[in-house]
Coordinates of C-alpha atoms in Angstrom, one line a residue:
Chain Z
M1 CA 0.0 0.0 0.0
N2 CA 2.7 2.5 1.0
T3 CA 5.0 1.5 -1.8
H4 CA 5.7 5.2 -2.6
I5 CA 7.3 5.6 0.8
V6 CA 11.0 4.7 0.8
R7 CA 11.8 3.2 4.1
S8 CA 15.2 2.7 5.6
Y9 CA 16.4 -0.8 6.2
D10 CA 15.9 -0.5 10.0
E11 CA 12.4 0.8 9.4
E12 CA 11.6 -2.2 7.2
L13 CA 12.9 -4.6 9.9
K14 CA 10.9 -2.7 12.5
Y15 CA 7.8 -3.0 10.4
L16 CA 8.3 -6.8 10.2
G17 CA 8.7 -6.9 14.0
N18 CA 5.5 -5.0 14.4
R19 CA 3.6 -7.3 12.1
L20 CA 4.9 -10.3 14.1
A21 CA 3.8 -8.7 17.4
A22 CA 0.4 -8.1 16.0
M23 CA 0.2 -11.7 14.7
G24 CA 1.3 -13.0 18.2
G25 CA -1.4 -11.0 20.0
H26 CA -4.0 -12.1 17.5
A27 CA -3.0 -15.8 17.8
E28 CA -3.0 -15.7 21.6
R29 CA -6.5 -14.1 21.6
M30 CA -7.8 -16.8 19.1
V31 CA -6.6 -19.6 21.3
D32 CA -7.9 -17.9 24.5
Q33 CA -11.3 -17.3 23.0
S34 CA -11.6 -20.8 21.5
V35 CA -11.2 -22.4 24.9
L36 CA -13.7 -19.9 26.3
A37 CA -16.1 -20.9 23.6
L38 CA -15.6 -24.5 24.6
V39 CA -16.2 -23.9 28.3
N40 CA -19.2 -21.7 27.8
A41 CA -20.6 -23.7 24.8
D42 CA -20.6 -20.4 22.9
A43 CA -21.1 -21.2 19.3
G44 CA -21.1 -17.5 18.3
L45 CA -17.7 -16.9 19.8
A46 CA -16.5 -20.1 18.1
R47 CA -17.6 -18.7 14.7
K48 CA -15.8 -15.5 15.5
V49 CA -12.5 -17.4 16.2
I50 CA -12.9 -19.3 12.9
A51 CA -13.4 -16.1 11.0
D52 CA -10.5 -14.4 12.7
D53 CA -8.0 -16.9 11.3
A54 CA -7.9 -15.2 7.9
F55 CA -6.0 -12.3 9.4
L56 CA -3.1 -14.6 10.3
D57 CA -3.0 -16.2 6.8
D58 CA -2.9 -12.8 5.2
A59 CA -0.3 -11.5 7.7
Q60 CA 2.0 -14.5 7.1
R61 CA 1.9 -14.0 3.4
E62 CA 2.7 -10.3 3.8
V63 CA 5.6 -11.0 6.2
D64 CA 7.0 -13.6 3.7
D65 CA 6.7 -11.3 0.7
K66 CA 8.2 -8.3 2.5
A67 CA 11.0 -10.4 3.9
I68 CA 12.0 -11.8 0.6
V69 CA 11.8 -8.4 -1.1
L70 CA 14.0 -7.1 1.7
I71 CA 16.6 -9.8 1.2
A72 CA 16.7 -9.3 -2.6
K73 CA 16.8 -5.5 -2.4
R74 CA 19.1 -4.9 0.5
Q75 CA 21.2 -8.0 0.4
P76 CA 21.7 -8.0 4.2
M77 CA 24.7 -9.7 5.7
A78 CA 25.0 -12.1 8.7
D79 CA 23.1 -10.5 11.6
D80 CA 20.5 -8.7 9.5
L81 CA 19.9 -11.8 7.3
R82 CA 19.2 -13.8 10.4
E83 CA 16.7 -11.3 11.5
V84 CA 14.8 -11.6 8.3
I85 CA 14.9 -15.4 8.1
G86 CA 13.8 -15.4 11.7
A87 CA 10.8 -13.3 10.9
I88 CA 9.7 -15.8 8.2
R89 CA 10.0 -18.7 10.6
I90 CA 8.2 -17.0 13.5
A91 CA 5.4 -15.9 11.2
A92 CA 4.9 -19.6 10.1
D93 CA 4.7 -20.7 13.7
L94 CA 2.2 -18.0 14.7
E95 CA 0.1 -18.9 11.7
R96 CA 0.0 -22.5 12.8
V97 CA -1.0 -21.4 16.4
G98 CA -3.9 -19.7 14.8
D99 CA -4.9 -22.8 12.9
L100 CA -4.8 -24.8 16.1
G101 CA -7.1 -22.2 17.8
K102 CA -9.4 -22.4 14.8
N103 CA -9.5 -26.2 15.0
I104 CA -10.5 -26.0 18.7
A105 CA -13.3 -23.6 17.8
K106 CA -14.5 -26.0 15.1
R107 CA -15.0 -28.7 17.7
V108 CA -17.2 -26.5 20.1
V109 CA -20.5 -27.9 18.7
A110 CA -19.4 -31.5 18.8
V111 CA -18.1 -31.2 22.4
T112 CA -20.9 -29.2 23.9
E113 CA -23.6 -31.6 22.7
G114 CA -22.6 -33.9 25.5
R115 CA -22.4 -33.0 29.2
Q116 CA -18.8 -32.9 30.4
P117 CA -17.9 -32.4 34.0
L118 CA -16.4 -29.0 34.7
S119 CA -13.2 -30.5 35.9
L120 CA -12.3 -31.5 32.4
F121 CA -12.7 -28.0 31.1
R122 CA -10.7 -26.8 34.1
G123 CA -7.9 -29.1 33.0
L124 CA -8.0 -27.8 29.5
Q125 CA -8.2 -24.2 30.7
A126 CA -5.1 -24.7 32.9
L127 CA -3.2 -26.3 30.0
A128 CA -4.2 -23.4 27.7
E129 CA -3.1 -20.8 30.2
L130 CA 0.3 -22.4 30.6
A131 CA 0.8 -22.7 26.8
L132 CA -0.3 -19.1 26.2
T133 CA 2.0 -17.8 29.0
Q134 CA 4.8 -19.7 27.2
L135 CA 3.9 -18.1 23.9
K136 CA 3.6 -14.6 25.4
D137 CA 7.0 -15.0 27.2
V138 CA 8.8 -16.1 24.1
L139 CA 7.4 -13.2 22.1
D140 CA 8.6 -10.9 24.9
V141 CA 12.1 -12.4 24.6
Y142 CA 12.0 -11.8 20.9
A143 CA 11.0 -8.2 21.4
S144 CA 13.6 -7.6 24.2
R145 CA 16.4 -9.9 22.8
S146 CA 17.1 -11.1 26.4
V147 CA 17.8 -14.8 25.5
A148 CA 18.9 -15.6 29.0
K149 CA 15.2 -15.9 29.9
L150 CA 14.7 -18.7 27.4
A151 CA 16.3 -21.2 29.8
L152 CA 13.4 -20.5 32.3
M153 CA 10.9 -21.7 29.6
R154 CA 12.2 -25.2 29.6
D155 CA 10.6 -26.1 32.9
R156 CA 7.2 -24.8 31.8
D157 CA 7.5 -26.8 28.6
D158 CA 7.9 -30.0 30.7
Q159 CA 5.0 -28.9 32.8
I160 CA 2.8 -28.5 29.7
D161 CA 3.7 -32.0 28.5
A162 CA 3.1 -33.6 31.9
M163 CA -0.3 -31.8 32.3
Y164 CA -1.3 -32.9 28.8
T165 CA -0.5 -36.6 29.6
S166 CA -2.5 -36.4 32.8
L167 CA -5.5 -34.8 30.9
F168 CA -5.2 -37.5 28.3
R169 CA -5.5 -40.2 31.0
E170 CA -8.4 -38.4 32.6
L171 CA -10.3 -38.1 29.4
L172 CA -9.8 -41.9 28.6
T173 CA -11.1 -42.8 32.1
Y174 CA -14.2 -40.7 31.5
M175 CA -14.9 -42.3 28.2
M176 CA -14.7 -45.7 29.8
E177 CA -17.2 -44.7 32.5
D178 CA -19.9 -43.9 30.1
T179 CA -20.0 -44.5 26.3
R180 CA -22.0 -41.3 25.8
N181 CA -18.8 -39.5 26.7
I182 CA -16.8 -41.0 23.9
T183 CA -17.6 -38.5 21.1
P184 CA -17.2 -35.3 23.1
C185 CA -14.2 -36.5 25.0
T186 CA -12.5 -37.6 21.7
H187 CA -12.9 -34.0 20.5
L188 CA -11.6 -32.8 23.8
L189 CA -8.6 -35.0 23.4
F190 CA -7.8 -33.4 20.1
C191 CA -8.3 -29.9 21.7
A192 CA -5.8 -30.9 24.4
K193 CA -3.4 -32.1 21.8
N194 CA -3.8 -28.8 19.9
I195 CA -2.9 -26.9 23.0
E196 CA 0.1 -29.1 23.7
R197 CA 1.2 -28.3 20.1
I198 CA 0.9 -24.6 20.8
G199 CA 3.6 -25.2 23.5
D200 CA 5.7 -26.9 20.8
H201 CA 5.4 -23.9 18.5
A202 CA 6.5 -21.6 21.4
T203 CA 9.5 -23.9 21.7
N204 CA 10.2 -23.5 17.9
I205 CA 10.0 -19.8 18.3
A206 CA 12.4 -19.9 21.2
E207 CA 14.9 -21.8 19.0
T208 CA 14.4 -19.2 16.2
V209 CA 14.9 -16.3 18.7
Y210 CA 18.1 -17.9 20.1
Y211 CA 19.4 -18.3 16.5
V212 CA 18.5 -14.7 15.5
V213 CA 20.2 -13.3 18.6
T214 CA 23.3 -15.5 18.9
G215 CA 23.8 -16.8 15.4
E216 CA 24.0 -20.4 16.7
Q217 CA 21.5 -23.2 16.8
M218 CA 20.1 -23.8 20.3
P219 CA 21.6 -26.9 22.0
I220 CA 19.8 -30.0 20.8
D221 CA 16.4 -30.8 22.2
R222 CA 16.0 -32.4 25.6
P223 CA 13.9 -35.6 25.7
K224 CA 10.2 -35.0 25.2
Q225 CA 8.1 -35.3 28.3
D226 CA 4.8 -36.1 26.5
K227 CA 4.2 -39.6 27.6
S228 CA 0.6 -39.9 26.4
H229 CA 1.6 -42.3 23.7
N230 CA 2.3 -44.9 26.4
V231 CA -1.0 -44.5 28.1
V232 CA -2.6 -47.9 28.3
F233 CA -5.2 -49.1 30.8
K234 CA -4.6 -52.8 31.5
D235 CA -7.8 -53.0 33.5
D236 CA -10.2 -51.2 31.2
A237 CA -12.9 -53.8 30.8
G238 CA -15.0 -51.9 33.3
Chain C
M1 CA 33.6 -30.6 6.4
N2 CA 34.4 -29.8 2.8
T3 CA 34.9 -26.1 3.3
H4 CA 38.2 -26.3 1.4
I5 CA 36.2 -27.2 -1.8
V6 CA 35.0 -24.1 -3.6
R7 CA 31.7 -25.0 -5.2
S8 CA 29.9 -23.1 -7.9
Y9 CA 26.6 -21.5 -7.0
D10 CA 24.7 -24.1 -9.1
E11 CA 26.6 -26.9 -7.5
E12 CA 25.6 -25.6 -4.1
L13 CA 21.9 -25.3 -5.1
K14 CA 22.1 -28.8 -6.5
Y15 CA 23.6 -30.1 -3.2
L16 CA 20.6 -28.6 -1.4
G17 CA 18.3 -30.3 -3.8
N18 CA 20.0 -33.6 -3.2
R19 CA 19.7 -33.3 0.5
L20 CA 16.0 -32.5 0.2
A21 CA 15.5 -35.6 -2.0
A22 CA 17.3 -37.7 0.6
M23 CA 15.1 -36.2 3.3
G24 CA 12.0 -36.9 1.3
G25 CA 12.9 -40.6 0.8
H26 CA 13.8 -41.0 4.4
A27 CA 10.6 -39.4 5.6
E28 CA 8.4 -41.5 3.3
R29 CA 10.2 -44.7 4.5
M30 CA 9.7 -43.7 8.2
V31 CA 5.9 -43.2 7.7
D32 CA 5.6 -46.4 5.7
Q33 CA 7.4 -48.5 8.3
S34 CA 5.6 -46.9 11.2
V35 CA 2.3 -48.1 9.7
L36 CA 3.8 -51.5 9.0
A37 CA 5.0 -51.7 12.6
L38 CA 1.4 -50.9 13.7
V39 CA -0.2 -53.5 11.5
N40 CA 2.2 -56.2 12.4
A41 CA 2.6 -55.2 16.1
D42 CA 6.3 -55.0 15.4
A43 CA 7.9 -53.2 18.3
G44 CA 11.4 -53.6 16.9
L45 CA 10.5 -51.9 13.7
A46 CA 8.8 -49.1 15.7
R47 CA 12.0 -48.6 17.6
K48 CA 14.0 -48.4 14.4
V49 CA 11.6 -45.7 13.1
I50 CA 12.0 -43.7 16.3
A51 CA 15.8 -43.9 16.0
D52 CA 15.7 -42.9 12.3
D53 CA 14.2 -39.5 13.1
A54 CA 17.6 -38.1 14.1
F55 CA 18.7 -38.1 10.5
L56 CA 15.9 -35.7 9.5
D57 CA 16.6 -33.3 12.4
D58 CA 20.3 -33.2 11.4
A59 CA 19.6 -32.8 7.7
Q60 CA 17.2 -30.0 8.4
R61 CA 19.8 -28.1 10.4
E62 CA 22.3 -28.7 7.7
V63 CA 20.0 -27.4 4.9
D64 CA 19.2 -24.4 7.0
D65 CA 22.8 -23.5 7.7
K66 CA 23.9 -24.1 4.2
A67 CA 21.0 -22.1 2.8
I68 CA 21.7 -19.1 5.0
V69 CA 25.5 -19.2 4.2
L70 CA 24.5 -19.4 0.6
I71 CA 22.3 -16.3 0.7
A72 CA 24.9 -14.3 2.7
K73 CA 27.8 -15.3 0.5
R74 CA 26.2 -15.2 -2.9
Q75 CA 23.5 -12.7 -2.4
P76 CA 21.3 -14.3 -5.0
M77 CA 18.6 -12.3 -6.7
A78 CA 14.9 -13.1 -7.3
D79 CA 14.7 -16.6 -8.8
D80 CA 17.8 -18.0 -7.1
L81 CA 16.7 -16.5 -3.8
R82 CA 13.3 -18.2 -4.1
E83 CA 15.1 -21.5 -4.6
V84 CA 17.0 -21.1 -1.4
I85 CA 14.1 -19.9 0.7
G86 CA 12.0 -22.8 -0.8
A87 CA 14.7 -25.3 0.3
I88 CA 14.4 -24.0 3.9
R89 CA 10.6 -24.4 3.8
I90 CA 10.6 -27.8 2.3
A91 CA 13.2 -29.1 4.7
A92 CA 11.0 -27.9 7.6
D93 CA 7.9 -29.8 6.2
L94 CA 9.9 -33.0 5.7
E95 CA 11.3 -32.8 9.2
R96 CA 7.7 -32.5 10.5
V97 CA 6.6 -35.5 8.4
G98 CA 9.3 -37.5 10.0
D99 CA 8.1 -36.4 13.5
L100 CA 4.6 -37.6 12.6
G101 CA 6.0 -41.0 11.5
K102 CA 7.9 -41.2 14.8
N103 CA 4.8 -40.3 16.7
I104 CA 2.9 -43.2 15.0
A105 CA 5.8 -45.6 15.9
K106 CA 5.6 -44.5 19.5
R107 CA 2.0 -45.6 19.7
V108 CA 2.6 -49.1 18.4
V109 CA 2.9 -50.7 21.9
A110 CA -0.3 -48.9 23.2
V111 CA -2.3 -49.9 20.1
T112 CA -1.2 -53.5 19.8
E113 CA -2.1 -54.3 23.5
G114 CA -5.7 -54.5 22.4
R115 CA -7.1 -56.6 19.6
Q116 CA -8.3 -54.4 16.7
P117 CA -10.2 -55.7 13.7
L118 CA -8.0 -55.8 10.6
S119 CA -10.4 -53.5 8.8
L120 CA -9.3 -50.6 10.9
F121 CA -5.7 -51.2 10.0
R122 CA -6.7 -51.5 6.4
G123 CA -8.3 -48.1 6.6
L124 CA -5.2 -46.6 8.1
Q125 CA -3.0 -48.3 5.5
A126 CA -5.1 -47.0 2.7
L127 CA -4.9 -43.5 4.2
A128 CA -1.2 -43.7 4.6
E129 CA -0.8 -45.0 1.0
L130 CA -2.7 -42.0 -0.3
A131 CA -0.8 -39.5 1.8
L132 CA 2.6 -41.0 0.8
T133 CA 1.7 -41.0 -2.9
Q134 CA 0.8 -37.3 -2.4
L135 CA 4.2 -36.6 -0.8
K136 CA 6.1 -38.6 -3.5
D137 CA 4.3 -36.8 -6.3
V138 CA 4.9 -33.3 -4.9
L139 CA 8.6 -34.1 -4.5
D140 CA 8.7 -35.3 -8.1
V141 CA 7.1 -32.0 -9.2
Y142 CA 9.8 -30.2 -7.2
A143 CA 12.5 -32.2 -8.9
S144 CA 11.0 -31.8 -12.4
R145 CA 9.6 -28.3 -12.0
S146 CA 6.4 -29.3 -13.8
V147 CA 4.0 -27.3 -11.7
A148 CA 1.1 -28.2 -14.0
K149 CA 0.8 -31.5 -12.2
L150 CA 0.1 -29.8 -8.9
A151 CA -3.5 -29.3 -10.0
L152 CA -4.0 -33.0 -10.1
M153 CA -3.0 -33.3 -6.5
R154 CA -6.0 -31.3 -5.3
D155 CA -8.5 -34.2 -5.8
R156 CA -6.3 -36.5 -3.9
D157 CA -6.1 -34.1 -1.0
D158 CA -9.9 -34.0 -0.8
Q159 CA -9.9 -37.8 -0.9
I160 CA -7.4 -38.0 2.0
D161 CA -9.6 -35.7 4.1
A162 CA -12.8 -37.7 3.3
M163 CA -11.1 -41.0 4.1
Y164 CA -9.8 -39.6 7.4
T165 CA -13.3 -38.4 8.4
S166 CA -14.8 -41.8 7.6
L167 CA -12.0 -43.6 9.6
F168 CA -12.6 -41.2 12.5
R169 CA -16.3 -42.2 12.5
E170 CA -15.4 -45.9 12.3
L171 CA -13.0 -45.7 15.2
L172 CA -15.6 -43.9 17.4
T173 CA -18.2 -46.6 16.6
Y174 CA -15.8 -49.3 17.5
M175 CA -15.0 -47.6 20.8
M176 CA -18.7 -47.4 21.6
E177 CA -19.2 -51.1 20.9
D178 CA -16.7 -52.2 23.5
T179 CA -15.0 -50.0 26.2
R180 CA -11.9 -52.2 25.9
N181 CA -11.3 -50.7 22.5
I182 CA -11.2 -47.1 23.8
T183 CA -7.5 -46.9 24.6
P184 CA -6.1 -48.5 21.4
C185 CA -8.6 -46.8 19.2
T186 CA -7.8 -43.4 20.7
H187 CA -4.2 -44.0 19.8
L188 CA -5.3 -45.1 16.3
L189 CA -7.3 -41.8 16.0
F190 CA -4.1 -39.9 16.6
C191 CA -2.3 -42.1 14.1
A192 CA -5.0 -41.3 11.5
K193 CA -4.7 -37.6 12.3
N194 CA -1.0 -37.7 11.9
I195 CA -1.4 -39.3 8.5
E196 CA -3.9 -36.7 7.5
R197 CA -1.4 -34.0 8.5
I198 CA 1.2 -35.6 6.3
G199 CA -1.2 -34.8 3.5
D200 CA -1.3 -31.2 4.7
H201 CA 2.5 -31.0 4.6
A202 CA 2.4 -32.3 1.1
T203 CA 0.1 -29.4 0.3
N204 CA 2.5 -27.0 2.0
I205 CA 5.3 -28.3 -0.1
A206 CA 3.1 -28.0 -3.3
E207 CA 2.6 -24.3 -2.4
T208 CA 6.3 -23.8 -1.9
V209 CA 7.1 -25.5 -5.2
Y210 CA 4.6 -23.3 -6.9
Y211 CA 6.2 -20.2 -5.4
V212 CA 9.7 -21.3 -6.2
V213 CA 8.9 -22.0 -9.9
T214 CA 6.4 -19.2 -10.6
G215 CA 7.4 -16.5 -8.1
E216 CA 3.8 -16.2 -7.1
Q217 CA 1.7 -17.4 -4.2
M218 CA -0.5 -20.3 -5.1
P219 CA -4.2 -19.2 -5.3
I220 CA -5.7 -19.2 -1.8
D221 CA -6.8 -22.5 -0.2
R222 CA -10.0 -24.2 -1.2
P223 CA -12.3 -25.1 1.7
K224 CA -11.0 -27.9 3.8
Q225 CA -12.8 -31.2 3.4
D226 CA -11.8 -32.6 6.8
K227 CA -15.3 -32.8 8.5
S228 CA -14.2 -34.9 11.4
H229 CA -14.6 -32.0 13.8
N230 CA -18.4 -32.2 13.2
V231 CA -18.7 -35.9 13.9
V232 CA -21.3 -36.4 16.6
F233 CA -23.3 -39.6 17.3
K234 CA -26.7 -38.6 18.6
D235 CA -27.6 -42.1 19.4
D236 CA -24.5 -43.2 21.2
A237 CA -25.9 -44.6 24.5
G238 CA -25.7 -48.1 23.1

């Protein structure tokens, strides 16, 4: 739109940073509202979240296009090039977070047809809160460039995985207690998985930020704590 | 390692292309073997698939590093720049496909503790076959640059989504018939979802290839056919 304005390189980088900040805020809000829609069986709010996703798709394309034009035009070296590549990666992660929020919103009707105990929603809400704090913190680190804080995020990532595994187990138990719970709880399982994946995207962004700031790859991943794939009930005939 | 060898720009691009081809073959094999491990309750093969994932993690880092050095050193313009950015994106998608295969492999023990009817595995195998054909085809288009073939992939993408939704429904029915099926079928649901997502990654790669070859974004996404989020059984007390 403002193609007639010649921006300085720093201004162009700053513009990308602002777009990413807007994308981050938008993605957080979508996830937050999708969980709220689930808890309150609010189909209207769910529809709003689904419609809101278009903003992130457009913003990602814009960041990509601008970043590539920037590289081609300015031919940045080392540090600056990392900034631009980092912006492309972070935009992709944020767009995916929005997709996950949209997917939760799409399940609202299927979930709220049944009657789930509030404790399950509480578990999901707590998981979402943790994942969103993680996302918010990593975007703060990106804005402030204080990578030392990334180390603190590790513990919370483990917490998210542990909470997800326990929620997975709880949902299975509930399905076994009453077959009428199977359909809604299956959708809740996918919602929980989506939220756990938001934590993974926050981790991806942390790795990108580390790379942008230091020029090095973050030390290789610690073992994953998501143990849900092992969950088996031996005594599940009940 | 071979830093003393001065490669031409074309040779460096070709090297990236070869790494991506190797990554593609490796990811396909992992997914194929993970489903085989599931069908044959083969825990040994599952462990192999899990171990095989490290190759893709390493290869992605290598492609990223090489691509960024290439941009910084050669400062490519338009077409060549798109090639390099495309390589970064495709490597990320292939790494994710490997993760999805690994996740299926991790569920082998939990799934094969129960006794599932062969028809469910057959559904999963058919879904995997379709998704892997999709992945193979898009990598062929990438190698051959014949983007006209991308249009043909659309139909298959719709087929994958429809097949996934029907498998989702089938697995829910089976869980309702016998509560002992709940745990293994839940894991199978996640396996099916993983395979459906492999189809999505093939679509992402198709979009990247289109962009690399034409310099334009692929026309915006058609409506998604995955209707599984709507699946509700009204009469599920039985």
